[in-house]
Tab-separated table of C-alpha atoms and ligand atoms in Angstrom:
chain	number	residue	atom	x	y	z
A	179	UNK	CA	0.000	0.000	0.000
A	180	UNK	CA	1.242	3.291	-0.785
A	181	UNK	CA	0.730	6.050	1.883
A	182	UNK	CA	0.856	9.460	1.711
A	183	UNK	CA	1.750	11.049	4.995
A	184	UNK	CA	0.814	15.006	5.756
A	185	UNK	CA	3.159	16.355	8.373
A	186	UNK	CA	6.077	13.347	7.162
A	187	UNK	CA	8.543	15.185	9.114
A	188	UNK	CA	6.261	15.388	12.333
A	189	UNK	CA	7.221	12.931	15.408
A	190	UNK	CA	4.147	11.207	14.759
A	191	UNK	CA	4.782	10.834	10.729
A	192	UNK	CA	8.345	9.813	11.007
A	193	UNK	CA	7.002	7.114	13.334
A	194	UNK	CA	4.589	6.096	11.159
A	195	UNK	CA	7.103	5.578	8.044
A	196	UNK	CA	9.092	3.155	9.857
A	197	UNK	CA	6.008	1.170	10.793
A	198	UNK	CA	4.933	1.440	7.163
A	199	UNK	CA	8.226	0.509	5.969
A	200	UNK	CA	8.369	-2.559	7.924
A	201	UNK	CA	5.102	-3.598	7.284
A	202	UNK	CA	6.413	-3.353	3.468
A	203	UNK	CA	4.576	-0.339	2.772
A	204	UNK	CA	5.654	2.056	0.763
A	205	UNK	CA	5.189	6.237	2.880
A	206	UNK	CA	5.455	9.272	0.846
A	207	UNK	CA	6.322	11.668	3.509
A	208	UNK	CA	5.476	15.684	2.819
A	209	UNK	CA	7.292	18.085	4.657
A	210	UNK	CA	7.939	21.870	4.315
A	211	UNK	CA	11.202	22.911	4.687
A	212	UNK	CA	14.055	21.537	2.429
A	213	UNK	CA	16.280	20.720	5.451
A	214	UNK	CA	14.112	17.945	6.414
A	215	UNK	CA	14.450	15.599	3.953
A	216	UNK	CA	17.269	12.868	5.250
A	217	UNK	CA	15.234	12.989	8.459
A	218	UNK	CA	12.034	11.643	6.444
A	219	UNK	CA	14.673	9.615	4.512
A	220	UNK	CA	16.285	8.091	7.705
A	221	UNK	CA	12.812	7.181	8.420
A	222	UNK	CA	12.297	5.180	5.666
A	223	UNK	CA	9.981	7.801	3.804
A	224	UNK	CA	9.900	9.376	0.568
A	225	UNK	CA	10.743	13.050	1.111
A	226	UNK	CA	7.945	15.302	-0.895
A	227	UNK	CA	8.054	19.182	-0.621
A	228	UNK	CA	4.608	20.584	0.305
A	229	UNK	CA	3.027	23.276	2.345
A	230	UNK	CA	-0.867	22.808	3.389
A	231	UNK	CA	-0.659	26.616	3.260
A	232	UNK	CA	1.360	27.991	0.621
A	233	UNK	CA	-0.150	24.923	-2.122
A	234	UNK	CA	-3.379	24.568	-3.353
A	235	UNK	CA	-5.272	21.973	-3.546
A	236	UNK	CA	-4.300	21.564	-6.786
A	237	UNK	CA	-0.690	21.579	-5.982
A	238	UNK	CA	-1.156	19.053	-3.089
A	239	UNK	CA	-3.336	16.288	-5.211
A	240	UNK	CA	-0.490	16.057	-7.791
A	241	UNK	CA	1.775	15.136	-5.170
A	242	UNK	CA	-1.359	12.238	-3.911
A	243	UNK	CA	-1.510	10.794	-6.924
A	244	UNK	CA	-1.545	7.547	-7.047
A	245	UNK	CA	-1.321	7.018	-3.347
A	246	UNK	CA	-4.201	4.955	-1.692
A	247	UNK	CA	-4.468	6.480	1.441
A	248	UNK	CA	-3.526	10.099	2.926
A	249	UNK	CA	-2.327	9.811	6.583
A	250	UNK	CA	-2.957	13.467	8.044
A	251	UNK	CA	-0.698	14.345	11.128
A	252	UNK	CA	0.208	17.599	10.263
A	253	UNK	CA	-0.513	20.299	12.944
A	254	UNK	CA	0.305	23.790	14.126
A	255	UNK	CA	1.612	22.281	17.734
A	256	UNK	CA	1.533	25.594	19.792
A	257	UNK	CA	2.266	28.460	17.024
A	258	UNK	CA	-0.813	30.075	17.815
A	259	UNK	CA	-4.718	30.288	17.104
A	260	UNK	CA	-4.497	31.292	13.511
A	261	UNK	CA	-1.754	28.903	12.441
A	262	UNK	CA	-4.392	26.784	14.620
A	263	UNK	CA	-6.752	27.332	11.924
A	264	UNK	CA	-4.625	27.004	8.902
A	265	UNK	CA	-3.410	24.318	9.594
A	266	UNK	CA	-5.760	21.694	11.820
A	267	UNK	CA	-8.279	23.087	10.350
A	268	UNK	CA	-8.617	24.788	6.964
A	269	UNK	CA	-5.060	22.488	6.108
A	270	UNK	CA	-8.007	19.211	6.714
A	271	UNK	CA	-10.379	20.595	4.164
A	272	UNK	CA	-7.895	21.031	1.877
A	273	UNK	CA	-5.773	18.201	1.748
A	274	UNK	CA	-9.139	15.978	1.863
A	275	UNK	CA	-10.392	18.095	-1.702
A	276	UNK	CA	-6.659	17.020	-3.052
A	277	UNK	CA	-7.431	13.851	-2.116
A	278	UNK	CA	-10.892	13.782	-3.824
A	279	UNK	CA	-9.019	15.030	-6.924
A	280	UNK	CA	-6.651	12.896	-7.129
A	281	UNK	CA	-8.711	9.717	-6.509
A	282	UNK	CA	-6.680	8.577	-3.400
A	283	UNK	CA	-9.652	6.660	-1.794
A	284	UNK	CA	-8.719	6.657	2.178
A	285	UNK	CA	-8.271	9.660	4.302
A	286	UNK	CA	-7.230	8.960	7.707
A	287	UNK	CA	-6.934	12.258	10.284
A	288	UNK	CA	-5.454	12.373	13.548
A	289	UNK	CA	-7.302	14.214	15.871
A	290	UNK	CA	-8.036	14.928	19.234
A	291	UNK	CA	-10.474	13.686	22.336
A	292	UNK	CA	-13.325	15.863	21.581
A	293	UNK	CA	-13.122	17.197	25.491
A	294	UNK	CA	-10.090	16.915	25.738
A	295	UNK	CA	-8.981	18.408	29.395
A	296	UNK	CA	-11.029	21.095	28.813
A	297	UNK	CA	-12.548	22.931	31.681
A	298	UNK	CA	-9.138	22.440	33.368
A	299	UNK	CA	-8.405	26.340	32.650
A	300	UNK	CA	-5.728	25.714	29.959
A	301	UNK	CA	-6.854	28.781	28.192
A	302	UNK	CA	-9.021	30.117	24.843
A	303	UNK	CA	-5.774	28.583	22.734
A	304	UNK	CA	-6.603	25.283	23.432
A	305	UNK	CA	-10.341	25.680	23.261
A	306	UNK	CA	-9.651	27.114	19.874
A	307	UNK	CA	-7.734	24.101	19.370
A	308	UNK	CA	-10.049	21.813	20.506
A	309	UNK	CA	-12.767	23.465	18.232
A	310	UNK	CA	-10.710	23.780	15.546
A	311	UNK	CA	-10.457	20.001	15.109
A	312	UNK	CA	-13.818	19.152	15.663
A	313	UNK	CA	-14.492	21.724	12.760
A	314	UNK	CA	-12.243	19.270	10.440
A	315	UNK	CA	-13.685	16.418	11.371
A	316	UNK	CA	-17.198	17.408	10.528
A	317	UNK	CA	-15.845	18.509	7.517
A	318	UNK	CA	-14.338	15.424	6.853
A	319	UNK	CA	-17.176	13.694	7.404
A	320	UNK	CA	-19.745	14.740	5.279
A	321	UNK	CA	-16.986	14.028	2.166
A	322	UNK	CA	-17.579	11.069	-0.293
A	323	UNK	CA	-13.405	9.939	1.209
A	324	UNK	CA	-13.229	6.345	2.942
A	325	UNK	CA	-12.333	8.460	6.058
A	326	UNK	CA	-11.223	7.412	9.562
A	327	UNK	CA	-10.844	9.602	12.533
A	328	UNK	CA	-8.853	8.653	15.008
A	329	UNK	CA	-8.544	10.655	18.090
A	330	UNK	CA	-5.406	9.470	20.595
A	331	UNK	CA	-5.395	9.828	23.937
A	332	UNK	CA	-2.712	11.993	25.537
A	333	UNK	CA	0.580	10.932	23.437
A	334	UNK	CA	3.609	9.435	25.296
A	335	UNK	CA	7.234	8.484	23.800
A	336	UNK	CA	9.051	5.621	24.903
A	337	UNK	CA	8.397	1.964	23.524
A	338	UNK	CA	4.840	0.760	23.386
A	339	UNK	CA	3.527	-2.943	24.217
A	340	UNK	CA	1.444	-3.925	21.300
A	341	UNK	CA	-1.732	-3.415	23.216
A	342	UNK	CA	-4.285	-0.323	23.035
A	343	UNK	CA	-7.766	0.348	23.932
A	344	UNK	CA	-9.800	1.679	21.036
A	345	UNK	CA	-13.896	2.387	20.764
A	346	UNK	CA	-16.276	4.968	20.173
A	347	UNK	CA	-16.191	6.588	23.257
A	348	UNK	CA	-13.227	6.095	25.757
A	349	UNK	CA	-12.513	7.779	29.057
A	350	UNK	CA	-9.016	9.729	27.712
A	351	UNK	CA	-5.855	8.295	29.230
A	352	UNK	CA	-2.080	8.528	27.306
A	353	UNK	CA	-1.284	6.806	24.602
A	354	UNK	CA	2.691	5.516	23.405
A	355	UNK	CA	3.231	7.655	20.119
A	356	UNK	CA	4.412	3.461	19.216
A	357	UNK	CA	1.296	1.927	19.821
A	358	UNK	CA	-0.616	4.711	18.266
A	359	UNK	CA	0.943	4.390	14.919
A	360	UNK	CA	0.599	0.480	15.091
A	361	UNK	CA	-2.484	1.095	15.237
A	362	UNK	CA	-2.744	2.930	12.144
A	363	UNK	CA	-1.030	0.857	10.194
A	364	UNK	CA	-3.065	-2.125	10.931
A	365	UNK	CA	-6.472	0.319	10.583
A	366	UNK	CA	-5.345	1.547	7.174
A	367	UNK	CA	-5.115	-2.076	5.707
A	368	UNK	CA	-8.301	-2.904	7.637
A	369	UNK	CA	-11.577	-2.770	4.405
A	370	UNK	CA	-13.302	-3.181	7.633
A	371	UNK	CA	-12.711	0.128	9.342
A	372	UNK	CA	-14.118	3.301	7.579
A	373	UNK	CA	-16.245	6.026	7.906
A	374	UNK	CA	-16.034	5.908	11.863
A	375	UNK	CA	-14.186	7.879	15.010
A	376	UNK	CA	-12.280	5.958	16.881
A	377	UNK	CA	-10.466	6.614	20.107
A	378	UNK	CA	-7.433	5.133	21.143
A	379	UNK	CA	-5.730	4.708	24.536
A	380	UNK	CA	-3.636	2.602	26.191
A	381	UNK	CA	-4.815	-0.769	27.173
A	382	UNK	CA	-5.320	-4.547	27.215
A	383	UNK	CA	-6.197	-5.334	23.721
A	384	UNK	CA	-3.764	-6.413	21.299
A	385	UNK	CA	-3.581	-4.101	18.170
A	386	UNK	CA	-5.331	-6.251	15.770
A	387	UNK	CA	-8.158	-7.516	17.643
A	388	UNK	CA	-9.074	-3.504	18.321
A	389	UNK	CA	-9.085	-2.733	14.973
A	390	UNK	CA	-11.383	-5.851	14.407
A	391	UNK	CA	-13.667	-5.231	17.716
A	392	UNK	CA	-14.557	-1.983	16.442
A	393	UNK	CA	-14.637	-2.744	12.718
A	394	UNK	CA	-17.860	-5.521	13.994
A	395	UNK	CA	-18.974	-2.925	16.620
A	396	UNK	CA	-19.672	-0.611	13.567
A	397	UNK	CA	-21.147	-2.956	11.108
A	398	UNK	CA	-20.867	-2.502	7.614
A	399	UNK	CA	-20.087	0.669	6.169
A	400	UNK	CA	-20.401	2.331	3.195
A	401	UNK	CA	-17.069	1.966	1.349
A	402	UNK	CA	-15.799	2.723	-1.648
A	403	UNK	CA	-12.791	0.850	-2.257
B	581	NAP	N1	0.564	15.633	21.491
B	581	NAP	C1	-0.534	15.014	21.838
B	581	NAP	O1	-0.694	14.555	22.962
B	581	NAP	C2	-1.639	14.877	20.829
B	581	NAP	C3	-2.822	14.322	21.255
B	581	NAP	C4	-3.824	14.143	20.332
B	581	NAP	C5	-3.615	14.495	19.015
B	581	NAP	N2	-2.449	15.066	18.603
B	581	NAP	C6	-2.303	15.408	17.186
B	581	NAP	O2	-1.387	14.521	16.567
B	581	NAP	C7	-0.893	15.116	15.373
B	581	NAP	C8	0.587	14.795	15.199
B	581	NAP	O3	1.311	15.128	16.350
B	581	NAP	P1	2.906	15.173	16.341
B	581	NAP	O4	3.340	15.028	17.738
B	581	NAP	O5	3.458	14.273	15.310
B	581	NAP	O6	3.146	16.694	15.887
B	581	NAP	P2	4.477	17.378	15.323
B	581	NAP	O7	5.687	16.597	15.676
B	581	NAP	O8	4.398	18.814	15.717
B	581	NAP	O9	4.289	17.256	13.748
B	581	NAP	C9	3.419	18.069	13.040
B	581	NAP	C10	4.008	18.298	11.659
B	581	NAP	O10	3.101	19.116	10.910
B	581	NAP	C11	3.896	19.889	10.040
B	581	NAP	N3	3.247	21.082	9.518
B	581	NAP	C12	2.875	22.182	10.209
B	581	NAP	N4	2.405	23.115	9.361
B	581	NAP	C13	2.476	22.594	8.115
B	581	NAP	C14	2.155	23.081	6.830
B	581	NAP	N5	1.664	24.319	6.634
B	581	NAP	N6	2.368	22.292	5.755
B	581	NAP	C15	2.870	21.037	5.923
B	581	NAP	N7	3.209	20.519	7.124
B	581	NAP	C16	3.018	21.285	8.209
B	581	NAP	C17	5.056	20.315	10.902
B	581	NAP	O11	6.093	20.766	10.063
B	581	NAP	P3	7.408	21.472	10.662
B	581	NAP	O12	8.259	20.328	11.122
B	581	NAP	O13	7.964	22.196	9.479
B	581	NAP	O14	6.968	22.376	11.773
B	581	NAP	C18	5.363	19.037	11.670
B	581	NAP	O15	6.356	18.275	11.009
B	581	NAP	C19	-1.222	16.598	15.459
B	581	NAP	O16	-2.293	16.881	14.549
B	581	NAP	C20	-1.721	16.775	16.895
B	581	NAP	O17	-2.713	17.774	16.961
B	581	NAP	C21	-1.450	15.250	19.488
Protein backbone atom coordinates (compact mmCIF):
# COMPACT_ATOMS: atom_id res chain seq x y z
CA UNK A 1 0.00 0.00 0.00
CA UNK A 2 1.24 3.29 -0.79
CA UNK A 3 0.73 6.05 1.88
CA UNK A 4 0.86 9.46 1.71
CA UNK A 5 1.75 11.05 4.99
CA UNK A 6 0.81 15.01 5.76
CA UNK A 7 3.16 16.35 8.37
CA UNK A 8 6.08 13.35 7.16
CA UNK A 9 8.54 15.18 9.11
CA UNK A 10 6.26 15.39 12.33
CA UNK A 11 7.22 12.93 15.41
CA UNK A 12 4.15 11.21 14.76
CA UNK A 13 4.78 10.83 10.73
CA UNK A 14 8.34 9.81 11.01
CA UNK A 15 7.00 7.11 13.33
CA UNK A 16 4.59 6.10 11.16
CA UNK A 17 7.10 5.58 8.04
CA UNK A 18 9.09 3.15 9.86
CA UNK A 19 6.01 1.17 10.79
CA UNK A 20 4.93 1.44 7.16
CA UNK A 21 8.23 0.51 5.97
CA UNK A 22 8.37 -2.56 7.92
CA UNK A 23 5.10 -3.60 7.28
CA UNK A 24 6.41 -3.35 3.47
CA UNK A 25 4.58 -0.34 2.77
CA UNK A 26 5.65 2.06 0.76
CA UNK A 27 5.19 6.24 2.88
CA UNK A 28 5.45 9.27 0.85
CA UNK A 29 6.32 11.67 3.51
CA UNK A 30 5.48 15.68 2.82
CA UNK A 31 7.29 18.08 4.66
CA UNK A 32 7.94 21.87 4.32
CA UNK A 33 11.20 22.91 4.69
CA UNK A 34 14.05 21.54 2.43
CA UNK A 35 16.28 20.72 5.45
CA UNK A 36 14.11 17.94 6.41
CA UNK A 37 14.45 15.60 3.95
CA UNK A 38 17.27 12.87 5.25
CA UNK A 39 15.23 12.99 8.46
CA UNK A 40 12.03 11.64 6.44
CA UNK A 41 14.67 9.61 4.51
CA UNK A 42 16.29 8.09 7.70
CA UNK A 43 12.81 7.18 8.42
CA UNK A 44 12.30 5.18 5.67
CA UNK A 45 9.98 7.80 3.80
CA UNK A 46 9.90 9.38 0.57
CA UNK A 47 10.74 13.05 1.11
CA UNK A 48 7.94 15.30 -0.90
CA UNK A 49 8.05 19.18 -0.62
CA UNK A 50 4.61 20.58 0.31
CA UNK A 51 3.03 23.28 2.34
CA UNK A 52 -0.87 22.81 3.39
CA UNK A 53 -0.66 26.62 3.26
CA UNK A 54 1.36 27.99 0.62
CA UNK A 55 -0.15 24.92 -2.12
CA UNK A 56 -3.38 24.57 -3.35
CA UNK A 57 -5.27 21.97 -3.55
CA UNK A 58 -4.30 21.56 -6.79
CA UNK A 59 -0.69 21.58 -5.98
CA UNK A 60 -1.16 19.05 -3.09
CA UNK A 61 -3.34 16.29 -5.21
CA UNK A 62 -0.49 16.06 -7.79
CA UNK A 63 1.78 15.14 -5.17
CA UNK A 64 -1.36 12.24 -3.91
CA UNK A 65 -1.51 10.79 -6.92
CA UNK A 66 -1.54 7.55 -7.05
CA UNK A 67 -1.32 7.02 -3.35
CA UNK A 68 -4.20 4.95 -1.69
CA UNK A 69 -4.47 6.48 1.44
CA UNK A 70 -3.53 10.10 2.93
CA UNK A 71 -2.33 9.81 6.58
CA UNK A 72 -2.96 13.47 8.04
CA UNK A 73 -0.70 14.34 11.13
CA UNK A 74 0.21 17.60 10.26
CA UNK A 75 -0.51 20.30 12.94
CA UNK A 76 0.30 23.79 14.13
CA UNK A 77 1.61 22.28 17.73
CA UNK A 78 1.53 25.59 19.79
CA UNK A 79 2.27 28.46 17.02
CA UNK A 80 -0.81 30.07 17.82
CA UNK A 81 -4.72 30.29 17.10
CA UNK A 82 -4.50 31.29 13.51
CA UNK A 83 -1.75 28.90 12.44
CA UNK A 84 -4.39 26.78 14.62
CA UNK A 85 -6.75 27.33 11.92
CA UNK A 86 -4.63 27.00 8.90
CA UNK A 87 -3.41 24.32 9.59
CA UNK A 88 -5.76 21.69 11.82
CA UNK A 89 -8.28 23.09 10.35
CA UNK A 90 -8.62 24.79 6.96
CA UNK A 91 -5.06 22.49 6.11
CA UNK A 92 -8.01 19.21 6.71
CA UNK A 93 -10.38 20.59 4.16
CA UNK A 94 -7.90 21.03 1.88
CA UNK A 95 -5.77 18.20 1.75
CA UNK A 96 -9.14 15.98 1.86
CA UNK A 97 -10.39 18.10 -1.70
CA UNK A 98 -6.66 17.02 -3.05
CA UNK A 99 -7.43 13.85 -2.12
CA UNK A 100 -10.89 13.78 -3.82
CA UNK A 101 -9.02 15.03 -6.92
CA UNK A 102 -6.65 12.90 -7.13
CA UNK A 103 -8.71 9.72 -6.51
CA UNK A 104 -6.68 8.58 -3.40
CA UNK A 105 -9.65 6.66 -1.79
CA UNK A 106 -8.72 6.66 2.18
CA UNK A 107 -8.27 9.66 4.30
CA UNK A 108 -7.23 8.96 7.71
CA UNK A 109 -6.93 12.26 10.28
CA UNK A 110 -5.45 12.37 13.55
CA UNK A 111 -7.30 14.21 15.87
CA UNK A 112 -8.04 14.93 19.23
CA UNK A 113 -10.47 13.69 22.34
CA UNK A 114 -13.33 15.86 21.58
CA UNK A 115 -13.12 17.20 25.49
CA UNK A 116 -10.09 16.92 25.74
CA UNK A 117 -8.98 18.41 29.40
CA UNK A 118 -11.03 21.09 28.81
CA UNK A 119 -12.55 22.93 31.68
CA UNK A 120 -9.14 22.44 33.37
CA UNK A 121 -8.40 26.34 32.65
CA UNK A 122 -5.73 25.71 29.96
CA UNK A 123 -6.85 28.78 28.19
CA UNK A 124 -9.02 30.12 24.84
CA UNK A 125 -5.77 28.58 22.73
CA UNK A 126 -6.60 25.28 23.43
CA UNK A 127 -10.34 25.68 23.26
CA UNK A 128 -9.65 27.11 19.87
CA UNK A 129 -7.73 24.10 19.37
CA UNK A 130 -10.05 21.81 20.51
CA UNK A 131 -12.77 23.46 18.23
CA UNK A 132 -10.71 23.78 15.55
CA UNK A 133 -10.46 20.00 15.11
CA UNK A 134 -13.82 19.15 15.66
CA UNK A 135 -14.49 21.72 12.76
CA UNK A 136 -12.24 19.27 10.44
CA UNK A 137 -13.69 16.42 11.37
CA UNK A 138 -17.20 17.41 10.53
CA UNK A 139 -15.84 18.51 7.52
CA UNK A 140 -14.34 15.42 6.85
CA UNK A 141 -17.18 13.69 7.40
CA UNK A 142 -19.74 14.74 5.28
CA UNK A 143 -16.99 14.03 2.17
CA UNK A 144 -17.58 11.07 -0.29
CA UNK A 145 -13.41 9.94 1.21
CA UNK A 146 -13.23 6.34 2.94
CA UNK A 147 -12.33 8.46 6.06
CA UNK A 148 -11.22 7.41 9.56
CA UNK A 149 -10.84 9.60 12.53
CA UNK A 150 -8.85 8.65 15.01
CA UNK A 151 -8.54 10.66 18.09
CA UNK A 152 -5.41 9.47 20.60
CA UNK A 153 -5.39 9.83 23.94
CA UNK A 154 -2.71 11.99 25.54
CA UNK A 155 0.58 10.93 23.44
CA UNK A 156 3.61 9.43 25.30
CA UNK A 157 7.23 8.48 23.80
CA UNK A 158 9.05 5.62 24.90
CA UNK A 159 8.40 1.96 23.52
CA UNK A 160 4.84 0.76 23.39
CA UNK A 161 3.53 -2.94 24.22
CA UNK A 162 1.44 -3.92 21.30
CA UNK A 163 -1.73 -3.42 23.22
CA UNK A 164 -4.28 -0.32 23.03
CA UNK A 165 -7.77 0.35 23.93
CA UNK A 166 -9.80 1.68 21.04
CA UNK A 167 -13.90 2.39 20.76
CA UNK A 168 -16.28 4.97 20.17
CA UNK A 169 -16.19 6.59 23.26
CA UNK A 170 -13.23 6.09 25.76
CA UNK A 171 -12.51 7.78 29.06
CA UNK A 172 -9.02 9.73 27.71
CA UNK A 173 -5.86 8.29 29.23
CA UNK A 174 -2.08 8.53 27.31
CA UNK A 175 -1.28 6.81 24.60
CA UNK A 176 2.69 5.52 23.40
CA UNK A 177 3.23 7.66 20.12
CA UNK A 178 4.41 3.46 19.22
CA UNK A 179 1.30 1.93 19.82
CA UNK A 180 -0.62 4.71 18.27
CA UNK A 181 0.94 4.39 14.92
CA UNK A 182 0.60 0.48 15.09
CA UNK A 183 -2.48 1.09 15.24
CA UNK A 184 -2.74 2.93 12.14
CA UNK A 185 -1.03 0.86 10.19
CA UNK A 186 -3.07 -2.13 10.93
CA UNK A 187 -6.47 0.32 10.58
CA UNK A 188 -5.34 1.55 7.17
CA UNK A 189 -5.12 -2.08 5.71
CA UNK A 190 -8.30 -2.90 7.64
CA UNK A 191 -11.58 -2.77 4.41
CA UNK A 192 -13.30 -3.18 7.63
CA UNK A 193 -12.71 0.13 9.34
CA UNK A 194 -14.12 3.30 7.58
CA UNK A 195 -16.25 6.03 7.91
CA UNK A 196 -16.03 5.91 11.86
CA UNK A 197 -14.19 7.88 15.01
CA UNK A 198 -12.28 5.96 16.88
CA UNK A 199 -10.47 6.61 20.11
CA UNK A 200 -7.43 5.13 21.14
CA UNK A 201 -5.73 4.71 24.54
CA UNK A 202 -3.64 2.60 26.19
CA UNK A 203 -4.82 -0.77 27.17
CA UNK A 204 -5.32 -4.55 27.22
CA UNK A 205 -6.20 -5.33 23.72
CA UNK A 206 -3.76 -6.41 21.30
CA UNK A 207 -3.58 -4.10 18.17
CA UNK A 208 -5.33 -6.25 15.77
CA UNK A 209 -8.16 -7.52 17.64
CA UNK A 210 -9.07 -3.50 18.32
CA UNK A 211 -9.08 -2.73 14.97
CA UNK A 212 -11.38 -5.85 14.41
CA UNK A 213 -13.67 -5.23 17.72
CA UNK A 214 -14.56 -1.98 16.44
CA UNK A 215 -14.64 -2.74 12.72
CA UNK A 216 -17.86 -5.52 13.99
CA UNK A 217 -18.97 -2.92 16.62
CA UNK A 218 -19.67 -0.61 13.57
CA UNK A 219 -21.15 -2.96 11.11
CA UNK A 220 -20.87 -2.50 7.61
CA UNK A 221 -20.09 0.67 6.17
CA UNK A 222 -20.40 2.33 3.19
CA UNK A 223 -17.07 1.97 1.35
CA UNK A 224 -15.80 2.72 -1.65
CA UNK A 225 -12.79 0.85 -2.26
N1 LIG B 1 0.56 15.63 21.49
C1 LIG B 1 -0.53 15.01 21.84
O1 LIG B 1 -0.69 14.55 22.96
C2 LIG B 1 -1.64 14.88 20.83
C3 LIG B 1 -2.82 14.32 21.26
C4 LIG B 1 -3.82 14.14 20.33
C5 LIG B 1 -3.61 14.49 19.02
N2 LIG B 1 -2.45 15.07 18.60
C6 LIG B 1 -2.30 15.41 17.19
O2 LIG B 1 -1.39 14.52 16.57
C7 LIG B 1 -0.89 15.12 15.37
C8 LIG B 1 0.59 14.80 15.20
O3 LIG B 1 1.31 15.13 16.35
P1 LIG B 1 2.91 15.17 16.34
O4 LIG B 1 3.34 15.03 17.74
O5 LIG B 1 3.46 14.27 15.31
O6 LIG B 1 3.15 16.69 15.89
P2 LIG B 1 4.48 17.38 15.32
O7 LIG B 1 5.69 16.60 15.68
O8 LIG B 1 4.40 18.81 15.72
O9 LIG B 1 4.29 17.26 13.75
C9 LIG B 1 3.42 18.07 13.04
C10 LIG B 1 4.01 18.30 11.66
O10 LIG B 1 3.10 19.12 10.91
C11 LIG B 1 3.90 19.89 10.04
N3 LIG B 1 3.25 21.08 9.52
C12 LIG B 1 2.87 22.18 10.21
N4 LIG B 1 2.41 23.11 9.36
C13 LIG B 1 2.48 22.59 8.11
C14 LIG B 1 2.16 23.08 6.83
N5 LIG B 1 1.66 24.32 6.63
N6 LIG B 1 2.37 22.29 5.75
C15 LIG B 1 2.87 21.04 5.92
N7 LIG B 1 3.21 20.52 7.12
C16 LIG B 1 3.02 21.29 8.21
C17 LIG B 1 5.06 20.31 10.90
O11 LIG B 1 6.09 20.77 10.06
P3 LIG B 1 7.41 21.47 10.66
O12 LIG B 1 8.26 20.33 11.12
O13 LIG B 1 7.96 22.20 9.48
O14 LIG B 1 6.97 22.38 11.77
C18 LIG B 1 5.36 19.04 11.67
O15 LIG B 1 6.36 18.28 11.01
C19 LIG B 1 -1.22 16.60 15.46
O16 LIG B 1 -2.29 16.88 14.55
C20 LIG B 1 -1.72 16.78 16.89
O17 LIG B 1 -2.71 17.77 16.96
C21 LIG B 1 -1.45 15.25 19.49
Amino acid sequence: MKVFIIGGAGDIGRRLATALRANGDIATGMHRDAQQHDAIEDAGGIPALGDLIEHGADALASLMAGHDAVVFSAGAHGTGTDMTTLIDGKGVERAAEAASLAGVPQFLLISAFADSERGRGLGEDFEHYIRVKRGAEVVLTRTDLDWLIVRPGHLLPGAGDGRVSAGLALRETDVRREDLVHFIVEALHSSELTRVIVEVTAGPTPIAEAVAQVARSTGPRPISR
